[in-house]
Short mmCIF file of C-alpha atoms and ligand atoms in Angstrom, two decimals:
data_model
loop_
_atom_site.label_atom_id
_atom_site.label_comp_id
_atom_site.label_asym_id
_atom_site.label_seq_id
_atom_site.Cartn_x
_atom_site.Cartn_y
_atom_site.Cartn_z
CA MET A 1 -38.02 -45.95 -14.87
CA LYS A 2 -38.86 -49.68 -14.56
CA LEU A 3 -42.06 -51.21 -15.84
CA PHE A 4 -43.66 -54.14 -13.97
CA THR A 5 -46.83 -53.72 -15.93
CA VAL A 6 -48.24 -56.00 -18.44
CA GLY A 7 -48.68 -53.66 -21.37
CA PRO A 8 -46.69 -51.58 -22.30
CA VAL A 9 -44.02 -53.79 -20.75
CA GLN A 10 -40.35 -53.08 -20.01
CA MET A 11 -39.13 -53.15 -23.56
CA TYR A 12 -35.94 -55.02 -24.77
CA GLU A 13 -32.94 -53.01 -25.85
CA HIS A 14 -33.05 -54.71 -29.26
CA THR A 15 -36.64 -53.34 -29.66
CA LEU A 16 -35.59 -49.84 -28.50
CA LYS A 17 -32.91 -49.91 -31.19
CA GLU A 18 -35.19 -51.21 -33.95
CA ARG A 19 -37.67 -48.42 -33.02
CA SER A 20 -35.05 -45.70 -33.48
CA LYS A 21 -34.44 -46.42 -37.10
CA PRO A 22 -36.12 -44.34 -39.99
CA ILE A 23 -39.36 -45.59 -41.37
CA PRO A 24 -39.13 -46.73 -44.99
CA TYR A 25 -41.70 -46.43 -47.62
CA PHE A 26 -43.70 -49.66 -47.49
CA ARG A 27 -45.41 -50.37 -50.91
CA THR A 28 -42.18 -52.25 -52.04
CA ASP A 29 -41.19 -56.02 -52.53
CA GLU A 30 -38.67 -55.53 -49.65
CA PHE A 31 -41.41 -54.59 -47.19
CA SER A 32 -43.78 -57.40 -48.54
CA LYS A 33 -41.00 -59.95 -47.77
CA VAL A 34 -40.69 -58.68 -44.15
CA MET A 35 -44.55 -59.07 -43.68
CA LEU A 36 -44.65 -62.56 -45.21
CA GLU A 37 -41.62 -63.71 -43.23
CA THR A 38 -43.11 -62.11 -40.01
CA ASP A 39 -46.37 -63.91 -40.65
CA GLU A 40 -44.52 -67.24 -41.14
CA MET A 41 -42.69 -67.02 -37.88
CA LEU A 42 -45.92 -66.00 -36.13
CA LYS A 43 -47.83 -69.02 -37.41
CA GLU A 44 -44.91 -71.21 -36.23
CA LEU A 45 -45.00 -69.79 -32.65
CA LEU A 46 -48.69 -70.02 -32.40
CA HIS A 47 -48.37 -73.68 -33.59
CA THR A 48 -50.81 -73.27 -36.33
CA LYS A 49 -50.80 -74.59 -40.04
CA LYS A 50 -49.33 -72.29 -42.81
CA ASP A 51 -52.66 -72.07 -44.47
CA SER A 52 -54.18 -70.14 -41.62
CA LYS A 53 -54.68 -66.29 -42.35
CA SER A 54 -53.51 -63.42 -40.44
CA ILE A 55 -54.98 -60.00 -40.41
CA TYR A 56 -52.56 -57.21 -39.30
CA LEU A 57 -54.51 -54.23 -38.00
CA THR A 58 -53.22 -50.85 -37.02
CA ALA A 59 -55.32 -50.62 -33.96
CA SER A 60 -55.31 -51.65 -30.25
CA GLY A 61 -56.29 -54.99 -29.12
CA SER A 62 -59.91 -54.09 -28.46
CA ALA A 63 -60.36 -53.37 -32.17
CA ALA A 64 -59.16 -56.70 -33.19
CA MET A 65 -61.57 -58.14 -30.63
CA GLU A 66 -64.52 -56.30 -32.25
CA ALA A 67 -63.30 -57.09 -35.70
CA VAL A 68 -62.96 -60.85 -35.19
CA VAL A 69 -66.54 -61.01 -33.78
CA CYS A 70 -67.94 -58.90 -36.58
CA ASN A 71 -66.13 -60.70 -39.41
CA CYS A 72 -67.06 -64.29 -38.17
CA PHE A 73 -70.48 -63.82 -36.82
CA ASN A 74 -73.69 -62.18 -37.38
CA LYS A 75 -77.02 -61.53 -35.66
CA LYS A 76 -79.17 -63.83 -37.89
CA GLU A 77 -77.16 -67.21 -37.87
CA ASP A 78 -75.22 -67.09 -34.33
CA LYS A 79 -75.48 -67.35 -30.69
CA LEU A 80 -72.32 -66.72 -28.85
CA LEU A 81 -71.20 -67.84 -25.42
CA VAL A 82 -69.00 -65.40 -23.61
CA VAL A 83 -66.79 -65.92 -20.60
CA VAL A 84 -66.98 -62.89 -18.52
CA GLY A 85 -64.35 -63.15 -15.70
CA GLY A 86 -63.26 -59.46 -15.70
CA THR A 87 -63.04 -56.40 -17.64
CA PHE A 88 -61.76 -58.00 -20.85
CA GLY A 89 -64.54 -60.66 -20.83
CA LYS A 90 -67.02 -57.78 -20.27
CA ARG A 91 -65.53 -56.12 -23.49
CA PHE A 92 -66.42 -59.30 -25.52
CA LEU A 93 -70.00 -59.16 -24.18
CA ASP A 94 -70.31 -55.36 -24.92
CA ILE A 95 -69.19 -56.02 -28.48
CA CYS A 96 -71.95 -58.61 -28.81
CA GLU A 97 -74.57 -56.29 -27.46
CA ILE A 98 -73.53 -53.34 -29.64
CA HIS A 99 -73.63 -55.44 -32.87
CA GLU A 100 -76.79 -57.16 -31.61
CA ILE A 101 -75.35 -60.72 -31.75
CA PRO A 102 -77.40 -63.07 -29.73
CA ASN A 103 -75.42 -64.16 -26.67
CA GLU A 104 -75.19 -65.99 -23.29
CA ALA A 105 -72.73 -64.90 -20.71
CA ILE A 106 -71.02 -66.90 -17.92
CA ILE A 107 -70.37 -64.30 -15.36
CA LEU A 108 -67.86 -65.29 -12.79
CA LYS A 109 -67.71 -64.01 -9.37
CA ASN A 110 -64.81 -62.46 -7.65
CA ASN A 111 -62.24 -65.28 -7.30
CA GLU A 112 -64.59 -68.02 -8.96
CA VAL A 113 -62.85 -70.44 -11.12
CA LEU A 114 -64.17 -71.17 -14.47
CA SER A 115 -65.40 -74.73 -14.17
CA GLU A 116 -66.97 -77.58 -16.30
CA GLU A 117 -70.36 -76.95 -14.65
CA HIS A 118 -70.38 -73.33 -16.05
CA LEU A 119 -70.07 -74.70 -19.58
CA LEU A 120 -72.31 -77.73 -19.37
CA LYS A 121 -75.26 -75.55 -18.73
CA TYR A 122 -74.97 -74.49 -22.34
CA ASN A 123 -74.51 -77.92 -23.95
CA ASP A 124 -76.97 -78.37 -26.90
CA SER A 125 -78.29 -74.82 -26.55
CA GLY A 126 -77.53 -73.65 -30.08
CA ILE A 127 -74.14 -71.97 -29.26
CA THR A 128 -72.25 -71.37 -32.59
CA GLY A 129 -69.09 -69.72 -31.14
CA VAL A 130 -67.32 -69.24 -27.76
CA LEU A 131 -65.43 -66.02 -26.94
CA VAL A 132 -62.85 -66.21 -24.20
CA ASN A 133 -59.78 -64.23 -23.09
CA LEU A 134 -57.56 -67.11 -22.12
CA ASP A 135 -55.63 -65.13 -19.57
CA GLU A 136 -58.24 -62.71 -18.31
CA THR A 137 -55.59 -60.09 -17.62
CA SER A 138 -57.68 -58.13 -15.28
CA THR A 139 -57.76 -60.88 -12.72
CA GLY A 140 -54.80 -62.98 -14.10
CA GLN A 141 -56.85 -66.12 -14.24
CA LEU A 142 -55.63 -68.65 -16.85
CA TYR A 143 -58.67 -70.61 -18.03
CA ASP A 144 -58.59 -74.34 -18.57
CA ILE A 145 -58.35 -74.47 -22.42
CA ASP A 146 -58.78 -78.33 -22.67
CA MET A 147 -62.12 -77.98 -21.03
CA ILE A 148 -63.33 -74.93 -23.14
CA SER A 149 -61.94 -76.58 -26.28
CA SER A 150 -63.82 -79.94 -25.53
CA PHE A 151 -67.01 -77.99 -25.00
CA CYS A 152 -66.59 -76.31 -28.50
CA LYS A 153 -65.92 -79.62 -30.19
CA LYS A 154 -68.98 -81.29 -28.58
CA ASN A 155 -71.22 -78.43 -29.54
CA ASN A 156 -69.72 -77.72 -32.90
CA ALA A 157 -68.91 -74.20 -31.92
CA TYR A 158 -66.08 -71.99 -33.16
CA LEU A 159 -63.49 -71.06 -30.52
CA ILE A 160 -62.18 -67.45 -30.51
CA VAL A 161 -59.39 -66.92 -28.15
CA ASP A 162 -58.18 -63.52 -26.98
CA ALA A 163 -54.49 -64.45 -26.22
CA ILE A 164 -53.22 -60.93 -25.95
CA SER A 165 -51.47 -61.50 -22.57
CA THR A 166 -51.03 -65.34 -22.63
CA PHE A 167 -49.23 -65.63 -25.98
CA LEU A 168 -45.50 -65.89 -25.39
CA CYS A 169 -45.92 -66.05 -21.53
CA ASP A 170 -47.73 -69.52 -21.32
CA GLU A 171 -47.80 -72.32 -23.80
CA TYR A 172 -50.18 -71.90 -26.61
CA TYR A 173 -51.18 -74.48 -29.26
CA MET A 174 -53.67 -73.02 -31.57
CA ASP A 175 -54.30 -76.10 -33.81
CA LYS A 176 -54.10 -78.67 -31.06
CA TRP A 177 -56.54 -76.90 -28.86
CA GLY A 178 -59.06 -76.41 -31.78
CA ILE A 179 -58.72 -72.79 -31.62
CA ASP A 180 -60.29 -71.19 -34.67
CA ALA A 181 -59.19 -67.56 -34.30
CA THR A 182 -56.52 -66.03 -32.04
CA VAL A 183 -56.48 -62.38 -31.12
CA LEU A 184 -53.03 -60.73 -30.37
CA SER A 185 -51.90 -57.12 -29.58
CA THR A 186 -48.35 -55.80 -29.63
CA GLN A 187 -47.99 -54.24 -26.34
CA LYS A 188 -48.51 -57.36 -24.07
CA GLY A 189 -46.94 -60.67 -24.54
CA LEU A 190 -45.07 -59.48 -27.61
CA CYS A 191 -43.39 -56.91 -25.41
CA LEU A 192 -43.46 -54.17 -28.26
CA SER A 193 -44.98 -50.65 -28.40
CA PRO A 194 -48.82 -50.33 -28.58
CA GLY A 195 -50.42 -49.86 -31.90
CA MET A 196 -50.95 -53.04 -33.82
CA ALA A 197 -53.27 -55.98 -33.31
CA ILE A 198 -53.16 -59.33 -35.05
CA VAL A 199 -56.09 -61.76 -35.77
CA THR A 200 -54.96 -65.32 -36.96
CA MET A 201 -57.70 -67.61 -38.28
CA ASN A 202 -57.72 -71.21 -39.39
CA LYS A 203 -58.83 -72.18 -42.97
CA LYS A 204 -61.98 -73.64 -41.56
CA ILE A 205 -63.49 -70.40 -39.93
CA VAL A 206 -62.12 -68.32 -42.95
CA GLU A 207 -64.02 -70.59 -45.39
CA GLU A 208 -67.23 -71.28 -43.45
CA LYS A 209 -67.71 -67.99 -41.73
CA VAL A 210 -65.53 -64.94 -42.71
CA ASN A 211 -65.89 -65.42 -46.54
CA LYS A 212 -69.70 -65.83 -46.37
CA ASN A 213 -70.28 -63.17 -43.88
CA ASN A 214 -71.16 -59.57 -45.15
CA PHE A 215 -70.01 -57.33 -42.34
CA PRO A 216 -70.26 -53.75 -43.59
CA SER A 217 -67.14 -52.05 -42.78
CA LEU A 218 -64.38 -50.46 -44.75
CA TYR A 219 -61.35 -50.47 -42.31
CA PHE A 220 -62.29 -53.72 -40.64
CA ASN A 221 -63.15 -55.92 -43.64
CA PHE A 222 -61.10 -59.11 -43.20
CA LYS A 223 -61.58 -60.28 -46.85
CA ASP A 224 -59.76 -57.10 -48.09
CA TYR A 225 -56.86 -57.82 -45.51
CA MET A 226 -56.58 -61.37 -46.64
CA SER A 227 -56.31 -60.68 -50.35
CA ASN A 228 -53.71 -58.05 -49.67
CA MET A 229 -51.80 -60.33 -47.48
CA GLU A 230 -51.34 -62.71 -50.23
CA ARG A 231 -48.62 -60.41 -51.51
CA GLY A 232 -47.42 -59.29 -48.20
CA GLN A 233 -49.47 -55.97 -47.89
CA THR A 234 -52.21 -54.49 -45.87
CA PRO A 235 -55.07 -52.51 -47.46
CA PHE A 236 -54.25 -49.29 -45.37
CA THR A 237 -50.98 -47.87 -44.18
CA PRO A 238 -49.87 -50.04 -41.26
CA ALA A 239 -47.69 -48.83 -38.31
CA VAL A 240 -44.74 -49.54 -40.49
CA GLY A 241 -42.21 -49.21 -37.74
CA LEU A 242 -44.17 -51.69 -35.49
CA VAL A 243 -44.02 -54.29 -38.42
CA PHE A 244 -40.21 -54.10 -37.99
CA GLU A 245 -40.45 -54.37 -34.21
CA ILE A 246 -42.58 -57.50 -34.54
CA TYR A 247 -40.20 -59.02 -37.26
CA ASP A 248 -37.27 -58.37 -34.94
CA MET A 249 -38.94 -59.77 -31.78
CA LEU A 250 -40.13 -62.98 -33.55
CA LYS A 251 -36.51 -63.48 -35.01
CA THR A 252 -35.18 -62.98 -31.46
CA ILE A 253 -37.50 -65.53 -30.08
CA LYS A 254 -36.84 -68.04 -32.62
CA LYS A 255 -33.12 -67.84 -32.13
CA GLU A 256 -33.54 -67.93 -28.20
CA GLY A 257 -36.05 -70.87 -28.57
CA LEU A 258 -39.64 -70.44 -27.65
CA SER A 259 -39.36 -72.98 -24.65
CA ASN A 260 -36.53 -71.02 -23.34
CA ARG A 261 -38.46 -67.75 -23.43
CA LEU A 262 -41.38 -69.46 -21.75
CA LYS A 263 -39.15 -71.03 -19.09
CA LYS A 264 -37.57 -67.62 -18.26
CA ILE A 265 -41.04 -65.88 -17.66
CA ASP A 266 -42.23 -69.01 -15.81
CA ASN A 267 -39.14 -68.71 -13.48
CA LEU A 268 -39.74 -64.94 -12.86
CA ALA A 269 -43.31 -65.54 -11.87
CA LYS A 270 -42.10 -68.32 -9.40
CA VAL A 271 -39.41 -66.16 -7.83
CA TYR A 272 -41.93 -63.30 -7.40
CA ARG A 273 -44.65 -65.48 -6.01
CA GLU A 274 -42.26 -67.03 -3.57
CA ASN A 275 -41.11 -63.79 -2.26
CA ILE A 276 -44.17 -61.63 -2.01
CA VAL A 277 -46.18 -63.72 0.10
CA ALA A 278 -46.13 -62.43 3.69
CA ASP A 279 -48.22 -61.28 6.73
CA GLY A 280 -51.40 -59.66 4.94
CA ILE A 281 -50.19 -60.30 1.48
CA SER A 282 -51.40 -63.34 -0.49
CA LEU A 283 -52.08 -64.66 -3.95
CA PRO A 284 -55.39 -65.72 -5.48
CA GLU A 285 -56.20 -69.38 -5.47
CA TYR A 286 -57.37 -69.73 -9.02
CA PRO A 287 -54.87 -70.79 -11.68
CA LEU A 288 -52.66 -68.00 -12.88
CA SER A 289 -50.98 -67.02 -16.09
CA ASN A 290 -47.15 -66.36 -15.93
CA ALA A 291 -47.76 -63.00 -17.38
CA VAL A 292 -48.97 -61.36 -14.31
CA THR A 293 -49.44 -61.91 -10.65
CA PRO A 294 -52.42 -60.28 -8.75
CA THR A 295 -51.19 -59.63 -5.25
CA VAL A 296 -53.86 -59.38 -2.82
CA LEU A 297 -53.48 -56.93 0.26
CA GLU A 298 -55.42 -57.34 3.34
CA LYS A 299 -55.32 -53.59 4.11
CA PRO A 300 -56.92 -51.48 1.50
CA VAL A 301 -53.65 -49.67 0.50
CA ALA A 302 -53.10 -50.69 -3.04
CA MET A 303 -53.32 -47.30 -4.44
CA ASP A 304 -51.03 -45.83 -1.85
CA ILE A 305 -48.35 -48.40 -2.74
CA PHE A 306 -49.00 -47.94 -6.52
CA ASN A 307 -48.48 -44.18 -6.03
CA GLU A 308 -45.48 -44.41 -3.92
CA LEU A 309 -43.75 -46.92 -6.10
CA LYS A 310 -44.45 -44.51 -9.07
CA ASN A 311 -43.63 -41.22 -7.42
CA ASP A 312 -40.73 -42.07 -5.25
CA HIS A 313 -39.05 -45.16 -6.97
CA ASP A 314 -40.02 -44.85 -10.58
CA MET A 315 -41.36 -48.31 -10.53
CA PHE A 316 -44.72 -49.19 -12.24
CA VAL A 317 -47.10 -51.93 -11.33
CA ASN A 318 -50.72 -52.34 -12.52
CA PRO A 319 -53.36 -51.02 -10.34
CA THR A 320 -56.60 -53.08 -10.49
CA GLY A 321 -59.94 -51.63 -11.48
CA GLY A 322 -63.44 -52.07 -9.98
CA VAL A 323 -64.18 -53.91 -6.58
CA ASN A 324 -60.49 -54.90 -5.92
CA ALA A 325 -59.01 -51.54 -6.52
CA ASP A 326 -58.04 -50.98 -3.07
CA HIS A 327 -56.77 -54.41 -2.40
CA VAL A 328 -55.07 -55.86 -5.46
CA LEU A 329 -51.85 -54.84 -7.31
CA ARG A 330 -50.77 -56.84 -10.34
CA VAL A 331 -47.08 -57.33 -11.08
CA ALA A 332 -46.10 -58.58 -14.58
CA HIS A 333 -43.08 -61.01 -15.28
CA VAL A 334 -42.95 -60.26 -18.90
CA GLY A 335 -40.58 -57.94 -20.71
CA ASP A 336 -36.85 -57.13 -20.02
CA LEU A 337 -36.84 -58.13 -16.39
CA ASN A 338 -34.69 -60.49 -14.38
CA GLU A 339 -34.77 -62.33 -11.06
CA GLU A 340 -33.25 -59.32 -9.20
CA ASP A 341 -36.03 -57.12 -10.43
CA MET A 342 -38.55 -59.66 -9.13
CA ILE A 343 -36.85 -59.76 -5.70
CA GLU A 344 -36.51 -55.95 -5.66
CA ILE A 345 -40.21 -55.15 -6.48
CA SER A 346 -41.48 -57.89 -4.14
CA SER A 347 -39.31 -56.37 -1.28
CA LYS A 348 -40.41 -52.93 -1.95
CA ILE A 349 -44.03 -53.84 -1.93
CA LYS A 350 -43.57 -55.74 1.34
CA GLU A 351 -41.73 -52.75 2.85
CA LEU A 352 -44.19 -50.34 1.79
CA TYR A 353 -47.20 -52.52 2.93
CA LYS A 354 -45.71 -52.74 6.44
CA LYS A 355 -45.36 -48.89 6.54
CA TYR A 356 -49.06 -48.24 5.95
C1 PLP B 401 -54.67 -55.51 -22.99
C2 PLP B 401 -55.82 -56.52 -23.39
C3 PLP B 401 -56.71 -56.17 -24.32
C4 PLP B 401 -56.81 -55.04 -25.21
O1 PLP B 401 -56.74 -53.91 -24.81
P1 PLP B 401 -56.30 -52.55 -25.70
O2 PLP B 401 -56.09 -51.58 -24.66
O3 PLP B 401 -57.40 -52.40 -26.68
O4 PLP B 401 -54.94 -52.88 -26.44
C5 PLP B 401 -57.59 -57.16 -24.68
N1 PLP B 401 -57.75 -58.32 -24.00
C6 PLP B 401 -56.81 -58.62 -23.09
C7 PLP B 401 -56.90 -59.95 -22.34
C8 PLP B 401 -55.72 -57.69 -22.75
O5 PLP B 401 -54.93 -57.93 -21.70
#
């Protein structure tokens, strides 16, 4: 089986080995040390200061999206601007609606690029926070972070970034880009098994928002997580085995060098993109993350190709939801994949496309 999907991804051998070890008891100094060291490495890779605080949730990424919104904002004081460029942006909007947090939404049309005009409309309109999925994984569009960041600075709005698929695939500079909170999840850019999500927040949003907010929740109360993390623990039983997977992965990336890891993924994306374009097969024109390439098929055969790749070749690509279901396949470049894999999957897709 080979996964060309963006989460779960084709996992690395060293992760599979780590996963096969017995799970230890975790209320120990030894485990605390692993948590604290993991968090230190994570902050380094996020390019954020040591005084930022991370929340390690045992939950999928969507739980972290909901938790960050509820812990940082409330319906009395806030008005959030949500970038809705696909299914994950829509999820942020649903979270605001469910928790009745006042909001405005920038709803992008199919293939529309997020531009300065979209944002300018909301200058001086009382926006207190912006929610954005930097790589909107459902379309692969990578938004212009400098543009979003300067809107937030001008409007004194907090910037919450879901970096679940862009982190460790594209460059990411949390502090330099003025990002107040970053949302991550283990099964995408981190290339691990699903089950944990992380929110890393800077000192400013912790002090000014989280500590003052009274979000009524037992499991998702960030204050509880922050005080436990002072000693390298979580309030509830974490997915202990996954903590070791994260530790092992961050250590590996540090050894390999972050820029080498990013270069490798950038190269795989290039190789695939150069090879896939053919008669009837094209790429979107908006800016793309290195994580995944939406592959646009003129004939409505995306699901046929998806199924044949899966059933006859044991190769998995991401189908696409919504209006593009018949016309777009998404192929990931993250995980334990190499140039030959990129050439193989692009050739196979072209071959099957011709057949239909
Ligand atoms: C995958 C993903 C999520 C979270 O999905 P879960 O299934 O809840 O882990 C959120 N945002 C983005 C951008 C994603 O790619």
